[in-house]
Coordinates of N, CA, C and O and ligand atoms in Angstrom, one line a residue:
M1 N 0.8 -1.2 0.0 CA 0.0 0.0 0.0 C 0.9 1.3 0.0 O 2.0 1.2 0.3
D2 N 0.3 2.4 -0.4 CA 1.1 3.6 -0.5 C 1.2 4.4 0.8 O 0.8 4.0 1.8
G3 N 1.7 5.7 0.6 CA 1.9 6.5 1.8 C 0.6 7.0 2.4 O 0.7 7.6 3.5
R4 N -0.5 6.8 1.8 CA -1.8 7.2 2.4 C -2.1 6.6 3.7 O -2.5 7.2 4.6
A5 N -1.7 5.3 3.8 CA -1.9 4.6 5.1 C -1.1 5.2 6.2 O -1.5 5.4 7.3
E6 N 0.2 5.6 5.8 CA 1.0 6.3 6.8 C 0.5 7.6 7.2 O 0.5 7.9 8.4
S7 N -0.1 8.4 6.3 CA -0.6 9.7 6.7 C -1.8 9.5 7.6 O -2.0 10.2 8.5
A8 N -2.6 8.4 7.3 CA -3.7 8.1 8.2 C -3.2 7.8 9.6 O -3.8 8.2 10.6
A9 N -2.1 7.0 9.7 CA -1.6 6.6 11.0 C -1.1 7.7 11.8 O -1.1 7.8 13.0
S10 N -0.6 8.8 11.1 CA -0.1 9.9 11.8 C -1.1 11.0 12.1 O -0.8 12.0 12.7
H11 N -2.4 10.7 11.7 CA -3.5 11.7 12.0 C -3.7 11.7 13.5 O -4.0 10.7 14.1
P12 N -3.6 12.9 14.1 CA -3.6 12.9 15.6 C -4.8 12.3 16.3 O -4.6 11.6 17.3
Q13 N -6.0 12.5 15.8 CA -7.1 12.0 16.6 C -7.5 10.6 16.2 O -8.5 10.1 16.7
R14 N -6.7 10.0 15.3 CA -7.0 8.6 14.9 C -6.2 7.6 15.7 O -5.1 7.8 16.0
Q15 N -6.9 6.5 15.9 CA -6.3 5.4 16.6 C -6.7 4.1 16.0 O -7.8 4.0 15.5
L16 N -5.8 3.1 16.0 CA -6.1 1.8 15.5 C -5.8 0.8 16.6 O -4.7 0.7 17.0
L17 N -6.8 0.1 17.1 CA -6.7 -0.8 18.2 C -7.0 -2.3 17.8 O -7.8 -2.4 16.9
R18 N -6.4 -3.2 18.4 CA -6.8 -4.6 18.2 C -8.2 -4.8 18.9 O -8.4 -4.2 20.0
L19 N -9.0 -5.7 18.4 CA -10.3 -5.9 19.0 C -10.2 -6.3 20.5 O -11.0 -5.8 21.3
E20 N -9.2 -7.0 20.8 CA -9.0 -7.4 22.2 C -8.7 -6.2 23.2 O -8.9 -6.3 24.4
Q21 N -8.3 -5.1 22.6 CA -8.0 -3.9 23.4 C -9.3 -3.0 23.5 O -9.2 -2.0 24.2
V22 N -10.3 -3.3 22.8 CA -11.5 -2.4 22.8 C -12.5 -2.9 23.8 O -12.9 -4.0 23.9
A23 N -12.9 -1.9 24.6 CA -13.8 -2.2 25.8 C -15.1 -2.7 25.2 O -15.6 -2.3 24.2
H24 N -15.7 -3.7 26.0 CA -16.9 -4.3 25.6 C -18.0 -3.4 25.4 O -18.9 -3.5 24.5
H25 N -18.0 -2.2 26.2 CA -19.1 -1.3 26.1 C -19.2 -0.6 24.7 O -20.1 0.1 24.4
L26 N -18.1 -0.7 23.9 CA -18.1 -0.1 22.6 C -18.8 -0.9 21.5 O -19.0 -0.5 20.4
L27 N -19.2 -2.1 21.9 CA -19.8 -3.0 20.9 C -21.0 -2.4 20.2 O -21.1 -2.5 19.0
P28 N -21.9 -1.8 21.0 CA -23.1 -1.2 20.3 C -22.7 -0.2 19.2 O -23.4 0.0 18.2
E29 N -21.5 0.5 19.5 CA -21.1 1.5 18.5 C -20.6 0.8 17.2 O -20.7 1.3 16.1
L30 N -19.9 -0.4 17.4 CA -19.5 -1.1 16.2 C -20.7 -1.6 15.4 O -20.8 -1.6 14.2
V31 N -21.8 -2.0 16.1 CA -23.0 -2.5 15.5 C -23.6 -1.3 14.7 O -24.1 -1.4 13.6
E32 N -23.5 -0.1 15.3 CA -24.1 1.1 14.6 C -23.3 1.5 13.4 O -23.8 1.9 12.4
V33 N -21.9 1.4 13.5 CA -21.1 1.6 12.3 C -21.5 0.6 11.2 O -21.7 1.0 10.0
E34 N -21.7 -0.6 11.5 CA -22.1 -1.6 10.6 C -23.4 -1.3 10.0 O -23.6 -1.4 8.7
R35 N -24.4 -0.9 10.8 CA -25.7 -0.5 10.3 C -25.7 0.6 9.3 O -26.3 0.6 8.2
R36 N -24.9 1.6 9.7 CA -24.8 2.8 8.8 C -24.1 2.5 7.5 O -24.5 2.9 6.4
A37 N -23.0 1.6 7.6 CA -22.3 1.2 6.3 C -23.2 0.4 5.4 O -23.2 0.6 4.2
H38 N -24.0 -0.5 6.1 CA -24.9 -1.3 5.3 C -26.0 -0.5 4.6 O -26.3 -0.7 3.4
Q39 N -26.5 0.5 5.3 CA -27.6 1.3 4.8 C -27.0 2.2 3.6 O -27.8 2.4 2.6
A40 N -25.8 2.6 3.7 CA -25.2 3.5 2.7 C -24.6 2.8 1.5 O -24.3 3.4 0.5
S41 N -24.5 1.4 1.6 CA -23.8 0.7 0.5 C -24.8 -0.2 -0.2 O -25.6 -0.9 0.4
S42 N -24.7 -0.3 -1.5 CA -25.7 -1.1 -2.3 C -25.3 -2.5 -2.3 O -26.2 -3.4 -2.5
H43 N -24.1 -2.9 -2.2 CA -23.7 -4.3 -2.5 C -22.8 -4.8 -1.4 O -21.8 -5.6 -1.7
Y44 N -23.1 -4.4 -0.2 CA -22.2 -4.9 1.0 C -22.6 -6.3 1.3 O -21.9 -7.3 1.1
D45 N -23.9 -6.5 1.8 CA -24.4 -7.8 2.2 C -25.9 -7.7 2.3 O -26.4 -6.6 2.4
D46 N -26.5 -8.9 2.4 CA -28.0 -8.9 2.5 C -28.5 -8.2 3.8 O -29.4 -7.5 3.8
E47 N -27.8 -8.6 4.9 CA -28.2 -8.1 6.2 C -27.0 -7.6 7.0 O -25.9 -8.1 6.8
P48 N -27.2 -6.5 7.8 CA -26.1 -6.1 8.6 C -25.8 -7.1 9.7 O -26.7 -7.7 10.2
W49 N -24.5 -7.1 10.2 CA -24.2 -7.9 11.3 C -24.8 -7.3 12.6 O -24.9 -6.1 12.7
Q50 N -25.1 -8.2 13.5 CA -25.6 -7.8 14.8 C -24.5 -8.1 15.9 O -23.4 -8.6 15.5
A51 N -24.8 -7.8 17.1 CA -23.7 -7.9 18.2 C -23.2 -9.3 18.2 O -22.0 -9.5 18.4
E52 N -24.0 -10.3 18.1 CA -23.6 -11.7 18.2 C -22.6 -12.1 17.1 O -21.7 -13.0 17.2
N53 N -22.7 -11.4 15.9 CA -21.7 -11.7 14.9 C -20.3 -11.2 15.3 O -19.3 -11.8 15.0
F54 N -20.3 -10.0 15.9 CA -19.0 -9.5 16.3 C -18.4 -10.3 17.4 O -17.1 -10.4 17.5
T55 N -19.2 -10.9 18.3 CA -18.6 -11.6 19.4 C -18.4 -13.1 19.2 O -17.9 -13.8 20.0
R56 N -18.8 -13.6 18.0 CA -18.7 -15.1 17.7 C -17.2 -15.4 17.8 O -16.4 -14.8 17.1
P57 N -16.8 -16.5 18.5 CA -15.4 -16.8 18.6 C -14.9 -17.4 17.3 O -15.5 -18.2 16.7
L58 N -13.7 -17.0 16.9 CA -13.0 -17.5 15.8 C -11.5 -17.6 16.1 O -11.0 -16.7 16.9
P59 N -10.7 -18.5 15.6 CA -9.3 -18.6 15.9 C -8.5 -17.3 15.6 O -8.6 -16.7 14.5
G60 N -7.8 -16.8 16.6 CA -7.0 -15.6 16.4 C -7.7 -14.3 16.2 O -7.1 -13.2 16.0
K61 N -9.1 -14.3 16.4 CA -9.9 -13.2 16.1 C -9.5 -11.9 16.9 O -9.4 -10.8 16.4
A62 N -9.4 -12.1 18.2 CA -9.2 -11.0 19.1 C -7.9 -10.2 18.8 O -7.8 -9.0 18.9
E63 N -6.8 -11.0 18.4 CA -5.5 -10.4 18.1 C -5.5 -9.8 16.7 O -4.9 -8.7 16.5
L64 N -6.1 -10.4 15.7 CA -6.0 -10.0 14.3 C -7.0 -8.9 14.0 O -6.7 -8.0 13.1
S65 N -8.2 -8.9 14.6 CA -9.2 -7.9 14.2 C -8.9 -6.5 14.7 O -8.3 -6.4 15.8
L66 N -9.3 -5.5 14.0 CA -8.9 -4.1 14.3 C -10.2 -3.2 14.4 O -11.1 -3.5 13.7
V67 N -10.0 -2.3 15.2 CA -11.1 -1.2 15.3 C -10.4 0.1 15.2 O -9.4 0.4 15.8
A68 N -11.0 0.9 14.2 CA -10.5 2.3 14.0 C -11.3 3.2 14.8 O -12.5 3.2 14.8
L69 N -10.6 4.2 15.5 CA -11.3 5.2 16.3 C -10.9 6.6 15.9 O -9.8 6.8 15.5
V70 N -11.9 7.5 15.9 CA -11.6 8.9 15.7 C -12.1 9.6 17.0 O -13.3 9.4 17.3
S71 N -11.2 10.4 17.6 CA -11.6 11.0 18.8 C -12.2 10.1 19.8 O -13.1 10.4 20.5
G72 N -11.7 8.8 19.9 CA -12.1 7.9 20.9 C -13.3 7.1 20.5 O -13.7 6.2 21.3
R73 N -14.0 7.4 19.4 CA -15.2 6.7 19.0 C -14.9 5.8 17.8 O -14.2 6.2 16.9
P74 N -15.5 4.5 17.8 CA -15.3 3.6 16.7 C -15.9 4.1 15.4 O -17.0 4.6 15.4
V75 N -15.1 4.1 14.4 CA -15.5 4.5 13.0 C -15.3 3.5 12.0 O -15.6 3.7 10.8
G76 N -14.7 2.3 12.4 CA -14.5 1.3 11.4 C -14.0 0.1 12.1 O -13.5 0.1 13.2
F77 N -14.1 -1.1 11.4 CA -13.6 -2.3 11.9 C -13.2 -3.3 10.8 O -13.7 -3.2 9.7
L78 N -12.3 -4.1 11.1 CA -11.9 -5.2 10.3 C -11.9 -6.5 11.1 O -11.1 -6.5 12.1
I79 N -12.7 -7.4 10.8 CA -12.8 -8.7 11.6 C -12.2 -9.8 10.8 O -12.6 -10.1 9.7
A80 N -11.1 -10.4 11.4 CA -10.4 -11.4 10.7 C -10.1 -12.6 11.6 O -10.2 -12.4 12.9
A81 N -9.8 -13.7 11.1 CA -9.4 -14.9 11.9 C -8.3 -15.6 11.2 O -8.1 -15.5 10.0
R82 N -7.5 -16.4 12.0 CA -6.4 -17.2 11.5 C -6.9 -18.3 10.7 O -7.9 -19.0 11.0
Q83 N -6.2 -18.6 9.6 CA -6.5 -19.8 8.8 C -5.1 -20.4 8.4 O -4.1 -19.8 8.6
W84 N -5.2 -21.6 7.9 CA -3.9 -22.4 7.6 C -3.0 -21.6 6.7 O -1.8 -21.6 6.7
H85 N -3.6 -20.8 5.8 CA -2.8 -20.0 4.8 C -2.3 -18.7 5.3 O -1.6 -18.0 4.6
G86 N -2.9 -18.2 6.4 CA -2.6 -16.9 6.9 C -3.8 -16.4 7.7 O -3.9 -16.6 8.9
A87 N -4.7 -15.6 7.0 CA -5.8 -15.1 7.7 C -7.0 -14.9 6.7 O -6.7 -14.9 5.5
H88 N -8.2 -14.9 7.2 CA -9.4 -14.6 6.4 C -10.1 -13.4 7.0 O -10.3 -13.3 8.2
I89 N -10.5 -12.5 6.1 CA -11.2 -11.3 6.6 C -12.7 -11.6 6.5 O -13.2 -12.0 5.4
H90 N -13.4 -11.6 7.6 CA -14.8 -11.9 7.7 C -15.7 -10.6 7.5 O -16.8 -10.7 7.0
R91 N -15.2 -9.5 7.8 CA -16.0 -8.3 7.7 C -15.1 -7.0 7.7 O -14.1 -7.0 8.5
L92 N -15.4 -6.1 7.0 CA -14.6 -4.8 6.9 C -15.6 -3.7 6.6 O -16.3 -3.8 5.5
A93 N -15.7 -2.7 7.4 CA -16.5 -1.5 7.1 C -16.1 -0.3 7.8 O -15.4 -0.4 8.8
T94 N -16.4 0.8 7.2 CA -16.1 2.1 7.9 C -17.4 2.9 7.9 O -18.3 2.8 7.0
D95 N -17.5 3.9 8.8 CA -18.6 4.8 8.9 C -18.7 5.6 7.6 O -17.7 6.3 7.2
P96 N -19.8 5.7 6.9 CA -19.9 6.5 5.7 C -19.4 8.0 5.9 O -18.9 8.5 4.9
V97 N -19.5 8.5 7.0 CA -19.1 9.9 7.3 C -17.6 10.0 7.0 O -17.1 11.1 6.6
H98 N -16.8 8.9 7.2 CA -15.4 8.9 7.0 C -14.9 8.2 5.7 O -13.7 8.0 5.6
W99 N -15.8 7.8 4.9 CA -15.4 7.1 3.6 C -14.5 8.0 2.8 O -14.6 9.2 2.8
G100 N -13.5 7.3 2.2 CA -12.6 8.0 1.4 C -11.4 8.7 2.1 O -10.7 9.5 1.5
T101 N -11.3 8.5 3.4 CA -10.3 9.2 4.2 C -9.1 8.2 4.6 O -8.3 8.6 5.4
G102 N -9.2 7.0 4.0 CA -8.0 6.1 4.2 C -8.1 5.2 5.4 O -7.2 4.5 5.7
I103 N -9.3 5.1 6.1 CA -9.4 4.3 7.3 C -9.4 2.8 6.9 O -8.6 2.0 7.6
A104 N -10.1 2.4 5.9 CA -10.1 1.0 5.5 C -8.7 0.6 5.0 O -8.2 -0.5 5.4
S105 N -8.1 1.5 4.3 CA -6.7 1.2 3.8 C -5.7 1.0 5.0 O -4.9 0.1 5.0
Q106 N -5.9 1.8 6.0 CA -5.0 1.7 7.2 C -5.2 0.4 7.9 O -4.2 -0.3 8.3
M107 N -6.5 0.0 8.0 CA -6.7 -1.3 8.7 C -6.2 -2.5 7.9 O -5.5 -3.4 8.4
L108 N -6.4 -2.5 6.6 CA -5.9 -3.5 5.7 C -4.4 -3.6 5.8 O -3.8 -4.7 5.9
D109 N -3.8 -2.4 5.7 CA -2.3 -2.3 5.7 C -1.8 -3.0 7.0 O -0.8 -3.7 7.0
R110 N -2.4 -2.6 8.1 CA -2.0 -3.2 9.4 C -2.1 -4.7 9.5 O -1.2 -5.4 10.0
L111 N -3.2 -5.2 9.0 CA -3.4 -6.6 9.0 C -2.4 -7.3 8.1 O -1.7 -8.3 8.5
L112 N -2.2 -6.8 6.9 CA -1.2 -7.5 6.0 C 0.2 -7.4 6.5 O 1.0 -8.4 6.4
A113 N 0.5 -6.4 7.2 CA 1.9 -6.2 7.8 C 2.2 -7.3 8.9 O 3.3 -7.7 9.1
G114 N 1.1 -7.8 9.5 CA 1.3 -8.8 10.6 C 1.1 -10.3 10.1 O 1.2 -11.2 11.0
I115 N 0.9 -10.5 8.9 CA 0.6 -11.9 8.4 C 1.6 -12.3 7.4 O 2.0 -11.6 6.5
S116 N 2.1 -13.5 7.7 CA 3.0 -14.2 6.6 C 2.0 -15.2 6.0 O 1.2 -15.7 6.6
G117 N 2.2 -15.4 4.7 CA 1.2 -16.2 3.9 C 0.2 -15.2 3.3 O 0.6 -14.1 3.0
S118 N -1.0 -15.7 3.1 CA -2.0 -14.8 2.4 C -3.2 -14.5 3.2 O -3.5 -15.2 4.2
V119 N -3.9 -13.4 2.8 CA -5.1 -13.0 3.4 C -6.2 -13.2 2.4 O -6.1 -12.7 1.3
T120 N -7.3 -13.8 2.8 CA -8.4 -14.1 1.8 C -9.6 -13.4 2.3 O -9.8 -13.0 3.4
L121 N -10.6 -13.3 1.3 CA -11.9 -12.7 1.7 C -12.8 -13.0 0.5 O -12.3 -13.4 -0.6
V122 N -14.1 -12.8 0.7 CA -15.0 -12.9 -0.5 C -15.8 -11.6 -0.5 O -16.0 -10.9 0.5
C123 N -16.2 -11.2 -1.7 CA -16.8 -9.8 -1.9 C -17.8 -9.9 -3.1 O -17.7 -10.7 -4.0
D124 N -18.9 -9.1 -2.9 CA -19.9 -9.0 -4.0 C -19.2 -8.4 -5.2 O -18.5 -7.4 -5.1
P125 N -19.4 -9.1 -6.4 CA -18.7 -8.5 -7.6 C -19.1 -7.1 -8.0 O -18.5 -6.5 -8.8
R126 N -20.3 -6.7 -7.5 CA -20.7 -5.3 -7.8 C -20.3 -4.3 -6.8 O -20.6 -3.1 -7.0
N127 N -19.5 -4.7 -5.8 CA -19.1 -3.8 -4.8 C -17.8 -3.1 -5.2 O -16.7 -3.4 -4.7
N128 N -18.0 -2.1 -6.1 CA -16.8 -1.4 -6.7 C -15.9 -0.7 -5.7 O -14.6 -0.8 -5.8
P129 N -16.4 0.0 -4.7 CA -15.5 0.7 -3.7 C -14.6 -0.4 -3.0 O -13.4 -0.2 -2.9
A130 N -15.2 -1.5 -2.6 CA -14.4 -2.5 -1.9 C -13.4 -3.2 -2.9 O -12.3 -3.4 -2.5
L131 N -13.8 -3.5 -4.1 CA -12.9 -4.1 -5.0 C -11.7 -3.2 -5.3 O -10.6 -3.7 -5.5
S132 N -12.0 -1.9 -5.5 CA -10.9 -0.9 -5.7 C -9.9 -0.9 -4.5 O -8.7 -0.9 -4.7
L133 N -10.5 -0.9 -3.3 CA -9.7 -0.9 -2.1 C -8.8 -2.1 -2.1 O -7.6 -2.0 -1.8
Y134 N -9.3 -3.3 -2.4 CA -8.5 -4.5 -2.3 C -7.5 -4.5 -3.4 O -6.4 -5.0 -3.2
A135 N -7.9 -4.1 -4.6 CA -6.9 -4.0 -5.7 C -5.7 -3.1 -5.4 O -4.5 -3.5 -5.6
R136 N -6.0 -2.0 -4.7 CA -4.9 -1.1 -4.3 C -4.0 -1.7 -3.3 O -2.8 -1.4 -3.2
A137 N -4.6 -2.6 -2.5 CA -3.8 -3.3 -1.5 C -3.1 -4.6 -2.0 O -2.4 -5.3 -1.2
G138 N -3.2 -4.8 -3.3 CA -2.5 -5.9 -3.9 C -3.2 -7.3 -3.9 O -2.6 -8.3 -4.2
F139 N -4.5 -7.2 -3.7 CA -5.3 -8.4 -3.7 C -5.7 -8.8 -5.2 O -5.8 -7.8 -6.0
G140 N -5.8 -10.0 -5.5 CA -6.2 -10.5 -6.8 C -7.3 -11.5 -6.7 O -7.5 -12.1 -5.6
V141 N -8.0 -11.7 -7.7 CA -9.2 -12.6 -7.7 C -8.6 -14.0 -7.9 O -7.8 -14.3 -8.7
T142 N -9.1 -14.9 -7.0 CA -8.7 -16.3 -7.1 C -9.8 -17.3 -7.5 O -9.6 -18.4 -7.7
G143 N -11.0 -16.8 -7.6 CA -12.1 -17.6 -8.0 C -13.5 -17.0 -7.6 O -13.6 -15.8 -7.3
S144 N -14.5 -17.9 -7.5 CA -15.8 -17.4 -7.1 C -16.5 -18.4 -6.2 O -16.0 -19.6 -6.2
T145 N -17.5 -18.0 -5.5 CA -18.1 -18.9 -4.6 C -19.5 -19.4 -5.2 O -19.9 -18.8 -6.2
S146 N -20.1 -20.4 -4.6 CA -21.3 -20.9 -5.2 C -22.4 -19.8 -5.0 O -23.4 -19.8 -5.8
A147 N -22.2 -18.9 -4.1 CA -23.2 -17.8 -3.9 C -23.0 -16.6 -4.9 O -23.6 -15.6 -4.8
G148 N -22.0 -16.8 -5.8 CA -21.8 -15.7 -6.8 C -20.9 -14.6 -6.4 O -20.8 -13.6 -7.0
K149 N -20.2 -14.8 -5.2 CA -19.2 -13.8 -4.8 C -17.9 -14.1 -5.4 O -17.6 -15.2 -5.8
V150 N -17.0 -13.0 -5.4 CA -15.6 -13.3 -5.9 C -14.8 -13.6 -4.7 O -14.9 -13.0 -3.6
A151 N -13.8 -14.5 -4.9 CA -12.8 -14.8 -3.8 C -11.6 -14.1 -4.2 O -11.1 -14.0 -5.4
L152 N -11.0 -13.4 -3.2 CA -9.7 -12.7 -3.4 C -8.7 -13.1 -2.4 O -9.0 -13.6 -1.3
A153 N -7.4 -12.9 -2.8 CA -6.3 -13.2 -1.9 C -5.3 -12.1 -2.0 O -5.0 -11.6 -3.1
G154 N -4.7 -11.7 -0.9 CA -3.7 -10.7 -0.9 C -2.4 -11.1 -0.1 O -2.5 -12.0 0.7
P155 N -1.3 -10.5 -0.4 CA 0.0 -11.0 0.2 C 0.2 -10.4 1.6 O 0.3 -9.2 1.8
G156 N 0.4 -11.3 2.6 CA 0.8 -10.9 3.9 C 2.3 -10.5 3.8 O 3.0 -10.9 2.9
R157 N 2.7 -9.5 4.6 CA 4.1 -9.0 4.5 C 5.0 -9.3 5.7 O 6.1 -8.9 5.7
A158 N 4.5 -10.0 6.7 CA 5.3 -10.3 7.8 C 6.5 -11.2 7.4 O 6.3 -12.2 6.7
G159 N 7.7 -10.8 7.7 CA 8.9 -11.6 7.4 C 9.4 -11.3 6.0 O 10.4 -11.8 5.6
A160 N 8.6 -10.5 5.2 CA 9.0 -10.3 3.8 C 10.4 -9.6 3.7 O 11.2 -10.0 2.9
A161 N 10.7 -8.6 4.6 CA 11.9 -7.9 4.5 C 13.1 -8.8 4.8 O 14.1 -8.8 4.1
Q162 N 13.0 -9.7 5.8 CA 14.0 -10.7 6.1 C 14.3 -11.6 5.0 O 15.4 -11.9 4.6
D163 N 13.1 -12.1 4.4 CA 13.3 -13.1 3.3 C 14.0 -12.4 2.1 O 14.9 -13.0 1.5
H164 N 13.7 -11.2 1.9 CA 14.4 -10.4 0.8 C 15.9 -10.3 1.1 O 16.7 -10.5 0.2
G165 N 16.2 -10.0 2.4 CA 17.6 -9.9 2.7 C 18.4 -11.1 2.5 O 19.6 -11.0 2.2
R166 N 17.8 -12.3 2.7 CA 18.5 -13.5 2.6 C 18.8 -13.9 1.2 O 19.7 -14.7 0.9
S167 N 17.9 -13.5 0.2 CA 18.1 -14.0 -1.2 C 19.2 -13.3 -1.9 O 19.7 -12.2 -1.5
Ligands
COA201 C1 -15.3 -0.4 1.1 C2 -15.1 0.5 2.3 C3 -14.7 -0.4 3.5 C4 -14.0 1.5 2.0 O1 -13.7 2.2 3.2 P1 -12.9 3.6 3.1 O2 -12.5 3.9 4.6 O3 -13.7 4.6 2.5 O4 -11.7 3.3 2.2 P2 -10.4 4.2 2.0 O5 -10.7 5.6 2.3 O6 -9.2 3.6 2.7 O7 -10.2 4.1 0.4 C5 -9.3 3.2 -0.1 C6 -9.6 2.9 -1.6 O8 -10.8 2.2 -1.7 C7 -11.5 2.6 -2.9 N1 -12.7 3.3 -2.6 C8 -13.2 3.7 -1.5 N2 -14.4 4.3 -1.7 C9 -14.6 4.2 -3.0 C10 -15.7 4.6 -3.8 N3 -16.8 5.2 -3.3 N4 -15.7 4.4 -5.1 C11 -14.6 3.7 -5.7 N5 -13.5 3.3 -4.9 C12 -13.6 3.6 -3.6 C13 -10.5 3.4 -3.6 O9 -9.6 2.6 -4.4 C14 -9.7 4.1 -2.5 O10 -8.5 4.6 -2.9 P3 -8.4 6.1 -3.6 O11 -9.2 7.0 -2.7 O12 -7.0 6.4 -3.6 O13 -9.0 5.9 -4.9 C15 -16.4 1.4 2.7 O14 -16.8 1.9 1.5 C16 -17.5 0.6 3.3 O15 -17.5 0.5 4.6 N6 -18.4 0.0 2.5 C17 -19.5 -0.8 3.0 C18 -19.0 -2.1 3.6 C19 -18.3 -2.9 2.5 O16 -18.6 -3.0 1.4 N7 -17.2 -3.7 3.0 C20 -16.5 -4.5 2.1 C21 -17.1 -5.9 2.0 S1 -16.2 -7.0 1.0

């Protein structure tokens, strides 16, 4: 990813926390971000996630998943879990008020930086904002699902610098 993620990281009132660092009482705000993103997006998903979707246990979820905050309030999230190949992104959304300001890029960048192997996800083929975001982050299409979604994979970068140094 390019320097935009860096500029987002240096934005003073912005914070990026792991899900395990986020107080439980902020959960209703994550559900509200999801509701607002779902309402404003044509091709996100059939139904918005509810609280139980956010709290469903998955391997490595608490460490890998991220919550973006502006002035201490949640404005975006990336929910991911560990898989044999690296990680899978189950959900990613930002508050429409902050769309286009680099928050999703910043979360993706942080996830990719901590993963060796690949990061996978599925996306509605009509979801152009999301597909552009993933393309910018180096994701490519690997196939499709029986539900008509596209499957994508992107390169984790953990250990990439050391590997490069050895070759
Ligand atoms: C997709 C989504 C997560 C992007 O979040 P964001 O915080 O606005 O993303 P960023 O500001 O980091 O933008 C990064 C890139 O995404 C793409 N993008 C974001 N919004 C876009 C839009 N409206 N149209 C086209 N591309 C868009 C662009 O490539 C953008 O880079 P650029 O501005 O340099 O062109 C957000 O639109 C969203 O929450 N949508 C609803 C939920 C959803 O669809 N999630 C993904 C499910 S697979």
